[in-house]
Short mmCIF file of C-alpha atoms and ligand atoms in Angstrom, two decimals:
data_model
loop_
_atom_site.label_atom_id
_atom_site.label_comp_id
_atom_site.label_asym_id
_atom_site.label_seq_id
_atom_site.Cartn_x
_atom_site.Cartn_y
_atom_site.Cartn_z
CA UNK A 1 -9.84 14.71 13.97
CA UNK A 2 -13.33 13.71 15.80
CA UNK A 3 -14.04 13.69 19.28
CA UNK A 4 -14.40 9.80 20.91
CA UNK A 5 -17.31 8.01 19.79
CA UNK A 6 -20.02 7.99 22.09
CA UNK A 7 -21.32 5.23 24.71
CA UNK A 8 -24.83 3.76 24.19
CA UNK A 9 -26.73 2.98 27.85
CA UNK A 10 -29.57 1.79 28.07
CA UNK A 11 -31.65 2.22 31.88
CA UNK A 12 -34.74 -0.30 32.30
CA UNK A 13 -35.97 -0.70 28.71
CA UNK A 14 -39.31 -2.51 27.68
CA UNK A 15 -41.34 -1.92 25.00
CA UNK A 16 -44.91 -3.50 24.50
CA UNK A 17 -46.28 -3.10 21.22
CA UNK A 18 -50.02 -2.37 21.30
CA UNK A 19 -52.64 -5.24 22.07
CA UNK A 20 -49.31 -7.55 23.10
CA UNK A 21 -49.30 -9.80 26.02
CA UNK A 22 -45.55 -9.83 26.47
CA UNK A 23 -43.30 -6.72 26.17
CA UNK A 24 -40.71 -7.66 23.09
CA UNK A 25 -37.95 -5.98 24.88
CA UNK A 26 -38.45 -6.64 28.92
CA UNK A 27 -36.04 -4.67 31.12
CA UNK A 28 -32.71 -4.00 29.31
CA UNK A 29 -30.17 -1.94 31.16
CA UNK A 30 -26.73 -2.77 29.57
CA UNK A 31 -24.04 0.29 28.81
CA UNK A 32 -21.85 -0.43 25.08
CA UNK A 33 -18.76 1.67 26.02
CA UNK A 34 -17.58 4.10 23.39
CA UNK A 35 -15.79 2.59 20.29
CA UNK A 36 -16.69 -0.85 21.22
CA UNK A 37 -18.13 -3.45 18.19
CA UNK A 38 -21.33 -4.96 20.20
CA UNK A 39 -23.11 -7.35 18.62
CA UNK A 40 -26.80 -8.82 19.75
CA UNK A 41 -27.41 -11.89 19.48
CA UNK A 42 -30.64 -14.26 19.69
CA UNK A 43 -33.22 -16.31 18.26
CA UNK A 44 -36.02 -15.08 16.01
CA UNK A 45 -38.06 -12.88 18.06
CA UNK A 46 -35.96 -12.01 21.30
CA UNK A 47 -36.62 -7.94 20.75
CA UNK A 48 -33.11 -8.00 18.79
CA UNK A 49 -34.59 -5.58 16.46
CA UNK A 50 -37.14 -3.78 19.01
CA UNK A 51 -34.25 -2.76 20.98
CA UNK A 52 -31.77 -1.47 17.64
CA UNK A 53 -34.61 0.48 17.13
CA UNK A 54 -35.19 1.98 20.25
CA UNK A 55 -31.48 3.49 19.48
CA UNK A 56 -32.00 5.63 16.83
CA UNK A 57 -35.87 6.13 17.96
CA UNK A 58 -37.74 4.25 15.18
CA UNK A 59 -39.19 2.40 18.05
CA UNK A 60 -39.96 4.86 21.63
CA UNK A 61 -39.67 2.85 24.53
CA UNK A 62 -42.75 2.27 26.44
CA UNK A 63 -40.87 2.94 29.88
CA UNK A 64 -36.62 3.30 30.59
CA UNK A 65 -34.03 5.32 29.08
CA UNK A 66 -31.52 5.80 25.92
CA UNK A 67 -28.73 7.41 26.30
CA UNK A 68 -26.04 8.28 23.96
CA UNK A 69 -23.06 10.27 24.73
CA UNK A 70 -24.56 10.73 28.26
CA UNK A 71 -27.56 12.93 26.43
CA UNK A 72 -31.00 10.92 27.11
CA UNK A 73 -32.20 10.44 23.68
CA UNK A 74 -36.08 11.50 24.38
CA UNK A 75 -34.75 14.91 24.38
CA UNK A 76 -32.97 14.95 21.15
CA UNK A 77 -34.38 16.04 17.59
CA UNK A 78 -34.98 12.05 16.14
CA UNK A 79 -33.89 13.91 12.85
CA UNK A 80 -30.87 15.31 14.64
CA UNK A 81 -29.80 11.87 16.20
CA UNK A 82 -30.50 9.92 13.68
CA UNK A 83 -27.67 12.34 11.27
CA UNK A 84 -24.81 10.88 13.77
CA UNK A 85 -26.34 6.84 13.41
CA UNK A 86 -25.67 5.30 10.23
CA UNK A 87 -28.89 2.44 9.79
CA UNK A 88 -27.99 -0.63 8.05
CA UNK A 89 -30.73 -3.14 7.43
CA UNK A 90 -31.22 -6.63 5.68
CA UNK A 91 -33.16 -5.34 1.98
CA UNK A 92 -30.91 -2.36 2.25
CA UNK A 93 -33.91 -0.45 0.63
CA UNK A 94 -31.87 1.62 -2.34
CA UNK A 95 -33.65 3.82 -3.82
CA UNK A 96 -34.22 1.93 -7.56
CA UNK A 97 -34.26 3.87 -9.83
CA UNK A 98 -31.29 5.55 -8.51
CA UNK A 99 -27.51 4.96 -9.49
CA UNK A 100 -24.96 3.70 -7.24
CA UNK A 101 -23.63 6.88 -6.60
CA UNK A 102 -26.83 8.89 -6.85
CA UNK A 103 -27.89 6.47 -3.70
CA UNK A 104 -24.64 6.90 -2.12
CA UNK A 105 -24.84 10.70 -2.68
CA UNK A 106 -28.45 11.31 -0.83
CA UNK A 107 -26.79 12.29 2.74
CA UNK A 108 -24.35 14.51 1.11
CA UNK A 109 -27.02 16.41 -0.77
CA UNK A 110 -29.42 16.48 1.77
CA UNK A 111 -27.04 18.31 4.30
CA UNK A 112 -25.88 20.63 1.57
CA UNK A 113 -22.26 20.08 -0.20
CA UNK A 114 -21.59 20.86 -3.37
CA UNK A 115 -21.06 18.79 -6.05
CA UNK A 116 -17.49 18.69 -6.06
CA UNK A 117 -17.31 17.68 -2.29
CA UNK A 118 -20.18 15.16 -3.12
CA UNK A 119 -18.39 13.11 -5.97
CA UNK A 120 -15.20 13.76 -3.78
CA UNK A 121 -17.36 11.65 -0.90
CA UNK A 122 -18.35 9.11 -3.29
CA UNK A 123 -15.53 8.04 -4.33
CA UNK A 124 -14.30 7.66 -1.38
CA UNK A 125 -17.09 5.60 0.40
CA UNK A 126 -16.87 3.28 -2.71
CA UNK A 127 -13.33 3.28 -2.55
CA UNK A 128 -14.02 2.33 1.53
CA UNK A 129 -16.72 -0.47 0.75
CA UNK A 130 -14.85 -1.92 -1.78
CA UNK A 131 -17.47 -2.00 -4.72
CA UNK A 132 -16.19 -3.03 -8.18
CA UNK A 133 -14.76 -0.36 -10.72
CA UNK A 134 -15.71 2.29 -11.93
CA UNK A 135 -18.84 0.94 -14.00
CA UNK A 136 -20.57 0.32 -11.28
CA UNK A 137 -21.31 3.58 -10.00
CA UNK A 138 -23.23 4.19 -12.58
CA UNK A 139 -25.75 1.02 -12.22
CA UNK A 140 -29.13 0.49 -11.08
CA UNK A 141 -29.43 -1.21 -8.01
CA UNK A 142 -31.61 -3.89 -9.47
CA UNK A 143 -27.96 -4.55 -11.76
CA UNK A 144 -26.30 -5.32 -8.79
CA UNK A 145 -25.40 -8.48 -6.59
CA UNK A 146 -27.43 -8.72 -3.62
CA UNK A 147 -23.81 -8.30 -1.65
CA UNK A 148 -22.93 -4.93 -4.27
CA UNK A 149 -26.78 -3.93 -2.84
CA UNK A 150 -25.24 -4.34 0.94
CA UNK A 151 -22.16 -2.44 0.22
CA UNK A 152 -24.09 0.55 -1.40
CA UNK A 153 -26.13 0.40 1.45
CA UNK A 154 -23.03 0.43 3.91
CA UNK A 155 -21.68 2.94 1.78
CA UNK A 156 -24.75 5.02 2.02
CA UNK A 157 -25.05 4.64 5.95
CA UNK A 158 -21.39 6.11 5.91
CA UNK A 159 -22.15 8.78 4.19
CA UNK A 160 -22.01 11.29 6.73
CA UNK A 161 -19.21 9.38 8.90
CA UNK A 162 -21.33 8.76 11.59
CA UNK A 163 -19.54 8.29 15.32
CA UNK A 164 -22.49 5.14 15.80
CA UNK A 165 -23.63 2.47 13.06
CA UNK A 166 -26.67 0.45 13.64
CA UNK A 167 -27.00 -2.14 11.80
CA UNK A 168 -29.87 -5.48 11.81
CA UNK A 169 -29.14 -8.65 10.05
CA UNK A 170 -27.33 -6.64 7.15
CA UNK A 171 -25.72 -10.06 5.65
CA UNK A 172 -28.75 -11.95 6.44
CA UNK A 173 -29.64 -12.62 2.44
CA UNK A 174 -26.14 -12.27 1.23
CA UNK A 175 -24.61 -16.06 -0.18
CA UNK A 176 -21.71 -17.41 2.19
CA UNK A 177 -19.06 -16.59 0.59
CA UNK A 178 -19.74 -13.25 0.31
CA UNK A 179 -21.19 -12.72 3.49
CA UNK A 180 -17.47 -13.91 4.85
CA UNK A 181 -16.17 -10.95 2.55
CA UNK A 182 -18.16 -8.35 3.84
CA UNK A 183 -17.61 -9.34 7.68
CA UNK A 184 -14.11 -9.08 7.25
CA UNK A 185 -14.46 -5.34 5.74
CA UNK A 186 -16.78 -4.60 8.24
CA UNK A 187 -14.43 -5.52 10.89
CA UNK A 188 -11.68 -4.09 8.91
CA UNK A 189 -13.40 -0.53 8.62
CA UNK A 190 -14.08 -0.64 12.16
CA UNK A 191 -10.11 -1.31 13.23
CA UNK A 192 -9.80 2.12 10.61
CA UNK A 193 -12.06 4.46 12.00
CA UNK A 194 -13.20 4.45 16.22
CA UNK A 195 -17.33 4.03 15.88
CA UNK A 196 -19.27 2.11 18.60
CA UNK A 197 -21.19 0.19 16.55
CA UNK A 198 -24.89 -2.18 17.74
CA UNK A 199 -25.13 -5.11 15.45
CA UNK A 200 -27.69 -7.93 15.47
CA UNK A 201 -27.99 -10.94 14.01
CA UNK A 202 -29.23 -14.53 14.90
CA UNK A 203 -26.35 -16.40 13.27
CA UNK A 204 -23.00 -17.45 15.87
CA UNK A 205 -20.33 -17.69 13.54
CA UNK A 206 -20.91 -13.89 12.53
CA UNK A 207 -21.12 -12.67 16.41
CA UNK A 208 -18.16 -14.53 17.31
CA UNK A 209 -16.54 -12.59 14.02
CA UNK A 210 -17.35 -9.54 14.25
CA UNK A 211 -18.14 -8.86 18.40
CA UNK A 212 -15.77 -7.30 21.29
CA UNK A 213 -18.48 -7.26 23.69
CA UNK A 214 -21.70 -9.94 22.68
CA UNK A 215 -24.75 -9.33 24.06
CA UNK A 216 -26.87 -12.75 24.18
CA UNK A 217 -30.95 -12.30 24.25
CA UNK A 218 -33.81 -14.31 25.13
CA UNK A 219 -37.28 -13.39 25.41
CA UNK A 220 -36.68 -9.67 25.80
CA UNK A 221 -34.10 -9.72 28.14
CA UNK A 222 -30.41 -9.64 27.84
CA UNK A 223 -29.06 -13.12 29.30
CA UNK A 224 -25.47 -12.51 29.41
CA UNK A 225 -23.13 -9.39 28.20
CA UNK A 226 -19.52 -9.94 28.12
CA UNK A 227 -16.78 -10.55 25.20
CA UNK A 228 -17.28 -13.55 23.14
CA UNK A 229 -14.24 -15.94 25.38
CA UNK A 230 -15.15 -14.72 28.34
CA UNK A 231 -18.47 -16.08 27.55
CA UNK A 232 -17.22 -19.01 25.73
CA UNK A 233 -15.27 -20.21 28.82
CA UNK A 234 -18.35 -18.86 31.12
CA UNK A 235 -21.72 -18.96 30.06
CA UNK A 236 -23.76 -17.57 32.05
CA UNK A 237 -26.97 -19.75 31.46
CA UNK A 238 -27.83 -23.21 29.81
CA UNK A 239 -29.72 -21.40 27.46
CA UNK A 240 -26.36 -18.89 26.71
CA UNK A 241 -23.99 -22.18 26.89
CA UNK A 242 -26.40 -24.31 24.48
CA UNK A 243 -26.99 -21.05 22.13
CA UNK A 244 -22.95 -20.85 21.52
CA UNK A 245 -21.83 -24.17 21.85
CA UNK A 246 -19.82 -23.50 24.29
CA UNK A 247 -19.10 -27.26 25.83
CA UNK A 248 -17.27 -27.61 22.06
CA UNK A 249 -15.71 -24.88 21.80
CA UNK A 250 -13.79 -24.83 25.65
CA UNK A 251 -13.41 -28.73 24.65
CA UNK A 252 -11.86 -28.09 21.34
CA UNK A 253 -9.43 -25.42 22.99
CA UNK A 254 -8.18 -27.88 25.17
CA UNK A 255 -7.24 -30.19 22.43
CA UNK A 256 -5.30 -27.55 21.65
CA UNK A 257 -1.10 -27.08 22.08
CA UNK A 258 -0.64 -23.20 22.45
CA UNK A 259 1.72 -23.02 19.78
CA UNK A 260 -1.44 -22.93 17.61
CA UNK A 261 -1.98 -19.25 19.01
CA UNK A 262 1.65 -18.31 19.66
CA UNK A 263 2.77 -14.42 18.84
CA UNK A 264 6.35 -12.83 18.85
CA UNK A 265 6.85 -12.06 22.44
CA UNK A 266 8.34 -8.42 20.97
CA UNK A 267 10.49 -6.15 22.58
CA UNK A 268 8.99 -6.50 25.74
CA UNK A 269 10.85 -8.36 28.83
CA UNK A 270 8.88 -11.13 29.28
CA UNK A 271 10.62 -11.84 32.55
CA UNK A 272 8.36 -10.81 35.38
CA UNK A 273 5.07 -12.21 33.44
CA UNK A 274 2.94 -15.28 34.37
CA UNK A 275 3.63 -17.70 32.04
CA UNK A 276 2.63 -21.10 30.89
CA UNK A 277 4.70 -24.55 29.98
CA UNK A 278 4.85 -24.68 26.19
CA UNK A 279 3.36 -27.93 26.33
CA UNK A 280 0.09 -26.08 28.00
CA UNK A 281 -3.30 -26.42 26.22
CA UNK A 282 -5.18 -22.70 25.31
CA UNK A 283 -7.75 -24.32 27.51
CA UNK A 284 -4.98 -24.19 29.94
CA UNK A 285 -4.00 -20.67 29.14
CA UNK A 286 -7.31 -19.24 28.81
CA UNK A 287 -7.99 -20.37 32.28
CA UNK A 288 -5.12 -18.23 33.82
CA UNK A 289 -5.93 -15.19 31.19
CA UNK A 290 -9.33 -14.89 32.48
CA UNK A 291 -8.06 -14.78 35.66
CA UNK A 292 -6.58 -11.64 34.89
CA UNK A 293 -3.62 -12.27 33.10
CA UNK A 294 -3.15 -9.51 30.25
CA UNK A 295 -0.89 -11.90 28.48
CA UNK A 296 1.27 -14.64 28.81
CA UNK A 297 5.03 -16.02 28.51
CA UNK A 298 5.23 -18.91 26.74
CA UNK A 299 8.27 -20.92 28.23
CA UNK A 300 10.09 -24.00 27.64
CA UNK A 301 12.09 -24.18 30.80
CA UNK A 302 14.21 -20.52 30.65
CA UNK A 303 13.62 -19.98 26.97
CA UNK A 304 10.83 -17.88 25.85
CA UNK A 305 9.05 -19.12 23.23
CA UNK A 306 6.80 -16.23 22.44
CA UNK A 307 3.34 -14.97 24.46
CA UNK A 308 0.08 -15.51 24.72
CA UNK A 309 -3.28 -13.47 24.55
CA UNK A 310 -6.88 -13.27 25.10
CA UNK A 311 -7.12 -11.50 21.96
CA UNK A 312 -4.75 -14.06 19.80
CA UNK A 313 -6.47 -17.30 21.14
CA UNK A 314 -9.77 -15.63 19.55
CA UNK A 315 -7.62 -15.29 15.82
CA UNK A 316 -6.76 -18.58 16.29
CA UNK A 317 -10.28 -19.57 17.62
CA UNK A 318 -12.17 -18.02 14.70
CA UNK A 319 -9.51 -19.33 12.61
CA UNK A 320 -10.49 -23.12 13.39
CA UNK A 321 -13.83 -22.37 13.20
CA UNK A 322 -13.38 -21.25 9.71
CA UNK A 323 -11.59 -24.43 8.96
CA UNK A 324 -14.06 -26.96 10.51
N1 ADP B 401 -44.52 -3.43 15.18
C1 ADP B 401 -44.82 -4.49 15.95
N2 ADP B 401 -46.06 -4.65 16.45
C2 ADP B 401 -46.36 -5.69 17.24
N3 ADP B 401 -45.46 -6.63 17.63
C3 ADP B 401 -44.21 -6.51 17.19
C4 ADP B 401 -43.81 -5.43 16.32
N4 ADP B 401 -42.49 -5.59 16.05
C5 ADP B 401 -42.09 -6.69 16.69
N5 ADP B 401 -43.10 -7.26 17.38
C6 ADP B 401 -43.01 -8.46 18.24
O1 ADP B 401 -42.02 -8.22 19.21
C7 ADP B 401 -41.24 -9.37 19.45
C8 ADP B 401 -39.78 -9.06 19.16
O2 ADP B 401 -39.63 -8.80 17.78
P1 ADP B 401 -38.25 -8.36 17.12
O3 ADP B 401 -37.67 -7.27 17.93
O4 ADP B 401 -38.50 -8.09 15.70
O5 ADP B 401 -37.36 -9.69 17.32
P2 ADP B 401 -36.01 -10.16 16.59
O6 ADP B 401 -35.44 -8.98 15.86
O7 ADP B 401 -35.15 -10.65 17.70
O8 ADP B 401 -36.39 -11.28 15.67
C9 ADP B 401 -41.82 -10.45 18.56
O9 ADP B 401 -42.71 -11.20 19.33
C10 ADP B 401 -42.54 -9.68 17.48
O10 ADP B 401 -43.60 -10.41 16.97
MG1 MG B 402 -35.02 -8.74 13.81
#
């Protein structure tokens, strides 16, 4: 239906606001490949948002390049750009005395369908976002859970199915619980529909959700970029290591049997793979997977028992984080 979505590179950027001593984002040159779910992550005042906003040109770089799709970004319409980024923030900022759909509706109206295709949209997107029945659409957002507020918001971001959502802190004042909810859809809409999305946040738990590639920041610079084992079982830095926990994590995973991450090995012959003793630890495993490994046979002497993955020690990862 729609072409690929689009990498977002970015060449040497900094930005110093006016009258600052340091520049908030100091050098970034980092390339998200197309359709990947990058997330940013860093401590209050790393240039998290700074660089987001750089993206969809809220923020122009003081020196350095965006590009998107391969199309330097300083030469596109910011109106024009912005249509293909949907722009998720923390106080979604509905417009209040709006309804739920009314809000949802703006994009739609603003690039001209009619009102058929428009309620046709609408009920779709909060169909997609999962907001409660029917009721709701007709609500203010001030009658709405601050999570309902995010969802709208998501909704509205959608709007024009976008190839590229940006989105800063979006859970950040959402309660646990539902914050857990609306990760999971997040993720869940992304497995749906190919978008490269840029997501920040300062909280670990919800980068090692959510991320294929993580993108760790300190002081204005990117400190490590890779996907969230790979840095897990490498960190980079002390400062990357201590910001992820990584010492209890790699520690915890080899306290672990590999049956705890065990798949079907499928139809596949497993014969000519490298493969592991079932009584291996995932530390074990991960070891040999990040050496290249795409997956591996689990064996107890000539019987398979099933195979092992980068991918499925991460389920079973986030799934004992969720426990503890
Ligand atoms: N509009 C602005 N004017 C001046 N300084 C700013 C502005 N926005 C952000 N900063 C400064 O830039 C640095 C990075 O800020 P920000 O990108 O918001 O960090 P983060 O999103 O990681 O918390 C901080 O030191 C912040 O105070
Ligand atoms: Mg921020």
């Amino acid at each position: 239906m729609s072409a690929s979505p689009p990498e977002i590179r970015f060449d040497d950027v900094v930005k110093t606001f006016g009258g600052a001593a340091r520049a908030a984002v100091n050098g970034v040159t980092l390339s998200i490949p197309g359709g990947t779910f990058a997330v940013i992550l860093g401590p209050s005042g790393c240039g998290k948002t700074t660089l987001l906003k750089t993206v969809n040109r809220l923020i122009e770089p003081s020196s350095g390049f965006i590009f998107v799709g391969g199309v330097d970004t300083a030469s596109v319409d910011p109106v024009r750009l912005r249509r293909g980024m949907g722009y998720v923030i923390q106080n979604v900022g509905l417009f209040p005395h709006m309804t739920v759909s009314e809000n949802i509706a703006t994009v739609p109206r603003l690039v001209g369908q009619d009102d058929a295709q428009i309620r046709r949209r609408v009920d779709e997107l909060i169909d997609v976002v999962h907001l409660p029945p029917a009721e709701y659409r007709e609500r203010r957002p001030r009658a709405l859970s601050g999570g309902q507020q995010q969802r709208v918001g998501l909704a509205r971001a959608l709007a024009a199915d976008p190839p590229i959502l940006l989105m800063d802190e979006p859970f950040g004042a959402v309660d646990a619980i539902e914050r857990t909810h609306l990760q999971d859809e997040v993720a869940a809409l992304h497995a749906q529909r190919a978008r490269t999305v840029l997501f920040v946040t300062h909280d670990v738990d919800e980068a090692f959700r959510l991320a294929d590639l993580l993108i760790v920041m300190r002081d204005g610079r990117v400190e490590q970029s890779a996907p969230p084992l790979a840095m897990l079982a490498r960190p980079a830095t002390a400062f990357v290591s201590d910001l992820i926990g990584a010492d209890d994590v790699v520690r915890r995973l080899r306290a672990i049997h590999v049956s705890a991450a065990l798949e079907p090995a499928g139809e596949t012959d497993a014969a000519d793979e490298p493969s592991v003793d079932s009584h291996a630890s995932l530390g074990d495993a991960l070891s040999l997977l990040l050496d290249g490994a795409a997956r591996l046979a689990v064996r107890d002497g000539a019987d398979l028992r099933g195979v092992i993955t980068v991918a499925g020690i991460l389920r079973a990862a986030r799934r004992g984080a969720t426990a503890s």
